Coordinates of C-alpha atoms and ligand atoms in Angstrom, one line a residue:
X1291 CA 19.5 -52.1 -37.1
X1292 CA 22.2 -54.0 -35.2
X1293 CA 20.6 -54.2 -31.7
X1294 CA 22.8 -55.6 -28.5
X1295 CA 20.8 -57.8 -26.0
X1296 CA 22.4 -57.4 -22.5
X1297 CA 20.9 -59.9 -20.2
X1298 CA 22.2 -62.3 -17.4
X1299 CA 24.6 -60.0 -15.2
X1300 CA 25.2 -61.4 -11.6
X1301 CA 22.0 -60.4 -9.8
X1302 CA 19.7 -62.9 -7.9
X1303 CA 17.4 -62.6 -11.2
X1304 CA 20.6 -63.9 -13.8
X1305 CA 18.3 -67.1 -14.9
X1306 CA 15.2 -64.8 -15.4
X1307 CA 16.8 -62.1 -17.1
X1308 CA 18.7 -64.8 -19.3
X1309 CA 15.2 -66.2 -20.3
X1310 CA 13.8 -62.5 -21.0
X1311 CA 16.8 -62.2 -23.1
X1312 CA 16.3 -65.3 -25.2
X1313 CA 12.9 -64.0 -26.4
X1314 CA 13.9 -60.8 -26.7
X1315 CA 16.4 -62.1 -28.9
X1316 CA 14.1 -64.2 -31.3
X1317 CA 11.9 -61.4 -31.8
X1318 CA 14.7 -58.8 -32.8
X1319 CA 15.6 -61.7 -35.5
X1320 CA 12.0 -62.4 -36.5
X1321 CA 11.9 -58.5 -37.2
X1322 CA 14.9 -58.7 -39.1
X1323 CA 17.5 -56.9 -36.9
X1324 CA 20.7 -58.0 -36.2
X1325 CA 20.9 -59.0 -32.8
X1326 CA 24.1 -58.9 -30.9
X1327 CA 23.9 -61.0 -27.2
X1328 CA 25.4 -59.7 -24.6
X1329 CA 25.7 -61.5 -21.1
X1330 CA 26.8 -58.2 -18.9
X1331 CA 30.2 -58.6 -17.0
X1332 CA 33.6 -56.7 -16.2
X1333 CA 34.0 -56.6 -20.1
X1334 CA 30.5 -54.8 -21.1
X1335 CA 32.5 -51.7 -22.0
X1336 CA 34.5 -53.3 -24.4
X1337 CA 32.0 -55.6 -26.1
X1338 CA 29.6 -52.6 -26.5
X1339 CA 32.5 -50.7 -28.4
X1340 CA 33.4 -53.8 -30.5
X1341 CA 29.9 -54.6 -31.1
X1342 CA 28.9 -50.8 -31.9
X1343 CA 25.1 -51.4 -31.6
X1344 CA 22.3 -48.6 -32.8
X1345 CA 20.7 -49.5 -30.0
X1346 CA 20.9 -51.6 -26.8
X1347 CA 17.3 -53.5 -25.4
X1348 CA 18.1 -54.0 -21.7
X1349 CA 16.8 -57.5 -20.8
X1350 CA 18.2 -57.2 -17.7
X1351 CA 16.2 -57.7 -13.9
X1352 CA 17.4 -57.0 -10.6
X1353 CA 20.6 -55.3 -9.3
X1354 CA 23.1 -53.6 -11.9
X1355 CA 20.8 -54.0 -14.7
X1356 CA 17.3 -52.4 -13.5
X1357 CA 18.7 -50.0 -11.1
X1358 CA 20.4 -47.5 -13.0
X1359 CA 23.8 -48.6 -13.4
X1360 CA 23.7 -49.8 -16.8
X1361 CA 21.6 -47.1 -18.2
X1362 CA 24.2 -44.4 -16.6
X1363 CA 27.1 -46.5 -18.7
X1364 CA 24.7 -46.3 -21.7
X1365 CA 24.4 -42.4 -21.5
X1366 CA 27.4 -42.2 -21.1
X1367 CA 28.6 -44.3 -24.0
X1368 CA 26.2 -42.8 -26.2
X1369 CA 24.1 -46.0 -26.9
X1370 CA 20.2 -45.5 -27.7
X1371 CA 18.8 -47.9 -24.7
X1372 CA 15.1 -49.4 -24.2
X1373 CA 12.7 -48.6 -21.2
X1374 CA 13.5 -46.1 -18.2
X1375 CA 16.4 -43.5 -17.3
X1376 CA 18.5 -43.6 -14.7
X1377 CA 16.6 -41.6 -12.2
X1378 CA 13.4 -43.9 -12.8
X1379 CA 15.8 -46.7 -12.3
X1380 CA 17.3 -45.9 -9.5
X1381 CA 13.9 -44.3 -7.7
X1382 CA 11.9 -47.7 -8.3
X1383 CA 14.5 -50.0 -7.3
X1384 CA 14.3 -48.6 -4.0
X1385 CA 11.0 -49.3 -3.1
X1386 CA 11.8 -46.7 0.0
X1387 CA 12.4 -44.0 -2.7
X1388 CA 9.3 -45.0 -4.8
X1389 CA 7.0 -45.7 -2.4
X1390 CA 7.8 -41.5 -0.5
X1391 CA 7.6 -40.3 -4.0
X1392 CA 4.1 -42.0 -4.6
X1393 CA 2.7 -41.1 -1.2
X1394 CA 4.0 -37.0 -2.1
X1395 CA 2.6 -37.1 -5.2
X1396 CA -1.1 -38.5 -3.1
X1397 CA -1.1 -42.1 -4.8
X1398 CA -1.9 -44.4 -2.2
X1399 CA 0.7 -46.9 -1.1
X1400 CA 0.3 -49.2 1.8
X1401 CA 2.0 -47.3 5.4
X1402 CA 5.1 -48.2 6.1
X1403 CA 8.5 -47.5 8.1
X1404 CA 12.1 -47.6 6.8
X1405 CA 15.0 -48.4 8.6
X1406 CA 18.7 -48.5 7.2
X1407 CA 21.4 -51.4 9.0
X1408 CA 22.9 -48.4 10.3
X1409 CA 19.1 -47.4 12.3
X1410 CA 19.9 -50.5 14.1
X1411 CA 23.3 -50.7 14.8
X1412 CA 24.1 -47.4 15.6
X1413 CA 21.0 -45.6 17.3
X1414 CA 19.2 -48.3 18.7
X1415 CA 15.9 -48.3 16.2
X1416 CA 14.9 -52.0 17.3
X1417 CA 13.2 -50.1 20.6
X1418 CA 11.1 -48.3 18.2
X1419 CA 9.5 -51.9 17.0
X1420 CA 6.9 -51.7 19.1
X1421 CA 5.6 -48.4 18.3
X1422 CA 5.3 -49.7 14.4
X1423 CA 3.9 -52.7 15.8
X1424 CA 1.3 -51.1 17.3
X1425 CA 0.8 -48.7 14.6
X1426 CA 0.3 -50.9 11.7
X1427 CA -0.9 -53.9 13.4
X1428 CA -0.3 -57.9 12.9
X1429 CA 0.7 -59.3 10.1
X1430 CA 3.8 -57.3 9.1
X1431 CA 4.9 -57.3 5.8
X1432 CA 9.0 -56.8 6.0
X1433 CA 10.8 -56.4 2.6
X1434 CA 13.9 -55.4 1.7
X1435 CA 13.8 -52.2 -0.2
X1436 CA 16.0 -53.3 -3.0
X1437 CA 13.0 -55.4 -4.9
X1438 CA 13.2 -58.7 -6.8
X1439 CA 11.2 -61.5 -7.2
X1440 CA 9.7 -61.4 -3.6
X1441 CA 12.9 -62.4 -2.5
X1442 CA 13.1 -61.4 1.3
X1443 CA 9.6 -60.3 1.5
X1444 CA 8.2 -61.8 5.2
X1445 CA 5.1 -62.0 7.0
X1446 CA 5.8 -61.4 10.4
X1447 CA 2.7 -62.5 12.4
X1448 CA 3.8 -61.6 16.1
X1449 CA 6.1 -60.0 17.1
X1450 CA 8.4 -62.4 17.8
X1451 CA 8.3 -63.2 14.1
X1452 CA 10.1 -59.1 13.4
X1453 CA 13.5 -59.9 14.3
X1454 CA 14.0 -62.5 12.1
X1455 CA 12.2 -61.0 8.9
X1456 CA 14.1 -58.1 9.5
X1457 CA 17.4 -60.2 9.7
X1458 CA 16.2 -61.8 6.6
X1459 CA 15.6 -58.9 4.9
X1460 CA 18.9 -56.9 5.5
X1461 CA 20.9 -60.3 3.7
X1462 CA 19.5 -58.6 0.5
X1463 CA 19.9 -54.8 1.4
X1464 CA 20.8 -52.1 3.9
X1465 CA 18.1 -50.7 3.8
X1466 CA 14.2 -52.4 4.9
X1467 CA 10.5 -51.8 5.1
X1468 CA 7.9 -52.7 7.4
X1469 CA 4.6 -52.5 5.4
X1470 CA 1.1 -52.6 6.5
X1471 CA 0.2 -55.6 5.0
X1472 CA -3.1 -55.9 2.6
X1473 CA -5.4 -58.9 3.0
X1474 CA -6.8 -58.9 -0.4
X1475 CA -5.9 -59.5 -4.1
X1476 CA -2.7 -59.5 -5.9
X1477 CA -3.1 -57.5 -9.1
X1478 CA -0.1 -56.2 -11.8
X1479 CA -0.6 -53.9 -14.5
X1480 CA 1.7 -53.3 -17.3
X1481 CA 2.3 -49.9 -18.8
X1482 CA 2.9 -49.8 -22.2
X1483 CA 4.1 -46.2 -24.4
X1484 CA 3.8 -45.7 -27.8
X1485 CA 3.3 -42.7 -30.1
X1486 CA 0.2 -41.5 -28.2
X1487 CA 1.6 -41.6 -24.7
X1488 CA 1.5 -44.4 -22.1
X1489 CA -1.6 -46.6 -21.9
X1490 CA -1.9 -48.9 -19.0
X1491 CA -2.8 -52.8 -20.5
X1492 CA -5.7 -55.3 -19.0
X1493 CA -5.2 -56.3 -15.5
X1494 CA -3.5 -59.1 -14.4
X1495 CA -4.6 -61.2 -10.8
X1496 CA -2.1 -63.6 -9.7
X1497 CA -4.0 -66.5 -7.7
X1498 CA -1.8 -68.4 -5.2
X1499 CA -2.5 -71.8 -5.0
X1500 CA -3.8 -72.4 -1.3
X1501 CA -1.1 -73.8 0.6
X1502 CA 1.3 -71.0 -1.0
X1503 CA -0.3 -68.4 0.9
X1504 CA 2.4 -67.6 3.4
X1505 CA 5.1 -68.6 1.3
X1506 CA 5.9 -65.4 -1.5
X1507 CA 8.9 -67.5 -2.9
X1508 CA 7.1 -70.3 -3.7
X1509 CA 3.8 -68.2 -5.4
X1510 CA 6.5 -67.7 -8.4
X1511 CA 7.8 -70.7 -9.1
X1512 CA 6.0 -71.9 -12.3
X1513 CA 2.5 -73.7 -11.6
X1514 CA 1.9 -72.0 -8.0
X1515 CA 0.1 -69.3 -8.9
X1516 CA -2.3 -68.9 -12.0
X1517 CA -2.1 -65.6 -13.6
X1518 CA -5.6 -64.6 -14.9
X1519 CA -6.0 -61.4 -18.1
X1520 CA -8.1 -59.9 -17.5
X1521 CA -8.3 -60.2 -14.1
X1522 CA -12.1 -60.2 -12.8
X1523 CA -12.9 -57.3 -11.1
X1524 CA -16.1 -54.8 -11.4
X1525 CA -15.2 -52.4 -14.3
X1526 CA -15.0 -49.6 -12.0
X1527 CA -11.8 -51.4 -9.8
X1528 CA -10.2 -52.7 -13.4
X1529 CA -10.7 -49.0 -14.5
X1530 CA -9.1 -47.4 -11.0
X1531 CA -6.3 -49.8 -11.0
X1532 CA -5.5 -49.0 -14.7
X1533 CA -5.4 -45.5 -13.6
X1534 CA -3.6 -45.7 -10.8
X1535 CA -0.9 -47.9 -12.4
X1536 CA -0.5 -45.0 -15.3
X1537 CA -0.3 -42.0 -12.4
X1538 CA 2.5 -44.3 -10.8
X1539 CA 4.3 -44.8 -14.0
X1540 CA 3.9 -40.8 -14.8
X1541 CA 5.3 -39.7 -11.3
X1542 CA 8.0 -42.7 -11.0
X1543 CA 9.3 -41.5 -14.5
X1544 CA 9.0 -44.1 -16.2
X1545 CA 9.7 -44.9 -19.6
X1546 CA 9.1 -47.4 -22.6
X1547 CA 7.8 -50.0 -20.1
X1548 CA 6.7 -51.0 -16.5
X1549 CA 4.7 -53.1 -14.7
X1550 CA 3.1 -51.6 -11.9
X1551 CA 2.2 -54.3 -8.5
X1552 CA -1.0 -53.5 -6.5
X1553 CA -3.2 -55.0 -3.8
X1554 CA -6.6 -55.1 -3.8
X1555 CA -8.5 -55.1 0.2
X1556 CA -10.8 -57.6 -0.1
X1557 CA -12.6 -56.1 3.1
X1558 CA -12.1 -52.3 1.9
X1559 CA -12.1 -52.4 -1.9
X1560 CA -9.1 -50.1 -1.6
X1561 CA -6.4 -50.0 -4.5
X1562 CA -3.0 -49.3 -3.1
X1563 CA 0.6 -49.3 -5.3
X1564 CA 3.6 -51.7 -3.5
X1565 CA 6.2 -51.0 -6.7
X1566 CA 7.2 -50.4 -10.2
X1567 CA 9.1 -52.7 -11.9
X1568 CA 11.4 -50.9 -14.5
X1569 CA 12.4 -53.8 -16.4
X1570 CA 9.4 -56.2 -16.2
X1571 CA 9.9 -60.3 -17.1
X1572 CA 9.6 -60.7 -20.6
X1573 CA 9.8 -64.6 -20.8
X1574 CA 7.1 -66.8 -21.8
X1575 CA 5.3 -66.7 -18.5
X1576 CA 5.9 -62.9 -17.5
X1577 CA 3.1 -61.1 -16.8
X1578 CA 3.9 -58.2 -19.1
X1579 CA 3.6 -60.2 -22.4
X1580 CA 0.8 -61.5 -21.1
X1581 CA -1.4 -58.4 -20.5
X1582 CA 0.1 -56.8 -24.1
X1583 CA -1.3 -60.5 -26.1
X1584 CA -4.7 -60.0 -24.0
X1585 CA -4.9 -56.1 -25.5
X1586 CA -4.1 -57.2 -29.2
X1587 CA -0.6 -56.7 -28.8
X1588 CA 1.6 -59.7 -29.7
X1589 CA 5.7 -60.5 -28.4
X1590 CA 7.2 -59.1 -31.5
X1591 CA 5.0 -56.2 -31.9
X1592 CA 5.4 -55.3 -28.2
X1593 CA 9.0 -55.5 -28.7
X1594 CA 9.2 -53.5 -32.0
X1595 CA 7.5 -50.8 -30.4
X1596 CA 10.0 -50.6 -27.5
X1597 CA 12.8 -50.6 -29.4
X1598 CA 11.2 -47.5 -31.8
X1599 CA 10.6 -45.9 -28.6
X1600 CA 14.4 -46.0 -27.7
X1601 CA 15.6 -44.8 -30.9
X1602 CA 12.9 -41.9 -31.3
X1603 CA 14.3 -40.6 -27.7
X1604 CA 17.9 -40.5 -28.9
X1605 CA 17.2 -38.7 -31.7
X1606 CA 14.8 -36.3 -30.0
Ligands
LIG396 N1 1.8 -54.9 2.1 C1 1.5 -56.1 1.6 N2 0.3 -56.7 1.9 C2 0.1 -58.0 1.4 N3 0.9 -58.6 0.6 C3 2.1 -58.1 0.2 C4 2.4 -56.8 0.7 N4 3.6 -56.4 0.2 C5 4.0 -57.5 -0.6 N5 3.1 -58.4 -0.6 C6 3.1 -59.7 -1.3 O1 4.5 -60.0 -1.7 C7 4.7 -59.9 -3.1 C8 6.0 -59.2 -3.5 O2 6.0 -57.9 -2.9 P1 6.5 -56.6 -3.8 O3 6.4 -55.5 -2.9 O4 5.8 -56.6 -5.1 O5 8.0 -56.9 -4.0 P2 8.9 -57.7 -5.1 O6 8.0 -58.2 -6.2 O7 9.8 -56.7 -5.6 O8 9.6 -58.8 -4.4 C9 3.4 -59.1 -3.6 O9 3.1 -59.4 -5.0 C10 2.4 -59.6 -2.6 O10 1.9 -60.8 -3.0
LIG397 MG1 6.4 -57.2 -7.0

């Protein structure tokens, strides 16, 4: 099959996604496609028409690529295309959207409170601070809803700290999140599909490196943090966080592939979901290849499988 690879685009996540797209690219070849590369700009339209591709693999993160924009030109075009739909894009970008839609459907997510630029600016919502404050107690966790790479997540500690997270936060979107936050363990699982349904893969813990704590953008630069698969929980934990991760994939409506971030309480031993990742990393340190190797499930296989998926929904 003659398979485009768009990857790079202009969001924060460009160098990623152009990594992700590299080994995308040598696994299409190893499987004997041919592989058409495609770094996504003003001209994407046109170079998908010259290029007329069976399929497209999105290899794209962030922005543009993960939250619906592409996948709406690819409908639209008519091109087969890996991984989620638009609505499923566009629900777990928004981590305000994914997050209400977990908490309906009773998946647990940690309590939060939303607020749009125009909360602030135009009815006053910084006097309702305290109240959330009070309500989900110090430290804060204030995000921007449009996800990516930690970027913009805070840790308020007082309240003095809110202001400025929430600052922060709105440089990277309109709309943020303040998020009870979870002392406790960092854990991802992938969700893979294949021909009998979605199965959820090994667990992965992320371990910060000590000083790191505090510091979210510095956990994911390479050597921070150590990634262990299987994580090493009791059976019963590994086994509820599988599930839960599945149950979010099933009611985000998800497709092909997603990786699924949750906290562990260390205190409680409560599971809750923070997001879904629609287009997970797929470079040689991403936590998605890393969980597919630990369940038997090598880079070219995983991406085979993908790619079958994509073409078996267009022709359904
Ligand atoms: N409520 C929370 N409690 C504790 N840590 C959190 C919380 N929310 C986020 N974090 C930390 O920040 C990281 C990034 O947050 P996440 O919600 O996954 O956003 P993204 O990965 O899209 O930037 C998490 O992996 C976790 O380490
Ligand atoms: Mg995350």
């Amino acid at each position: 099959m003659r398979v485009a690879v768009l990857k790079g685009g202009d969001s924060l996540e460009r160098q990623v996604s152009l990594r992700s797209g590299a080994r995308v690219e040598h696994a299409l070849e190893r499987l004997g496609h041919e592989v058409v590369p495609i770094d996504v700009g003003p001209d994407l339209v046109d170079r998908l028409g010259a290029a007329a591709p069976d399929v497209a693999f999105v290899a794209l993160h962030g922005r543009g690529g993960e939250d619906g924009t592409v996948q709406e030109l690819l409908e639209l075009l008519g091109v087969p295309y890996t991984a989620s739909r638009p609505s499923a894009c566009i629900r777990c970008m928004d981590k305000v959207l994914a997050k209400h839609a977990l908490q309906d459907a009773g998946l647990p997510t940690p309590e939060f409170y939303a607020f749009s630029q125009a909360a602030f600016e135009e009815l006053g919502a910084a006097r309702a601070l305290p109240a959330i404050e009070e309500r989900l107690d110090f430290p804060i966790v204030v995000k921007p809803a449009g996800q990516g790479s930690a970027l913009g997540v805070k840790f308020a500690s007082t309240a003095a700290d809110v202001p400025g997270a929430i600052v922060a936060a709105f440089s990277y979107d309109t709309k943020v999140l303040l998020e009870r936050h979870v002392a406790g363990r960092d854990l991802a699982v992938s969700v893979l599909d294949g021909p009998d349904g979605p199965v959820a893969l090994p667990v992965v813990e992320a371990v910060p490196h000590e000083e790191d704590f505090y510091d979210f953008e510095a956990r994911y630069e390479i050597g921070r943090t150590t990634f262990t698969c299987p994580a090493e929980l009791p059976p019963a934990t590994a086994e509820r966080a599988r599930e839960l991760a599945l149950a979010a994939y099933r009611v985000l409506g998800c497709a092909g592939f997603a990786r699924v971030d949750l906290m562990l309480d260390e205190a409680s031993g409560e599971l809750t979901v923070l997001e879904a990742n629609v287009i997970p990393g797929l470079t040689d340190t991403s936590l998605l290849p890393l969980a597919a190797e630990a369940a038997g499930i090598g880079f070219d296989a995983l991406i085979a499988r993908v790619l079958d998926l994509a073409v078996a929904r267009a022709a359904a």
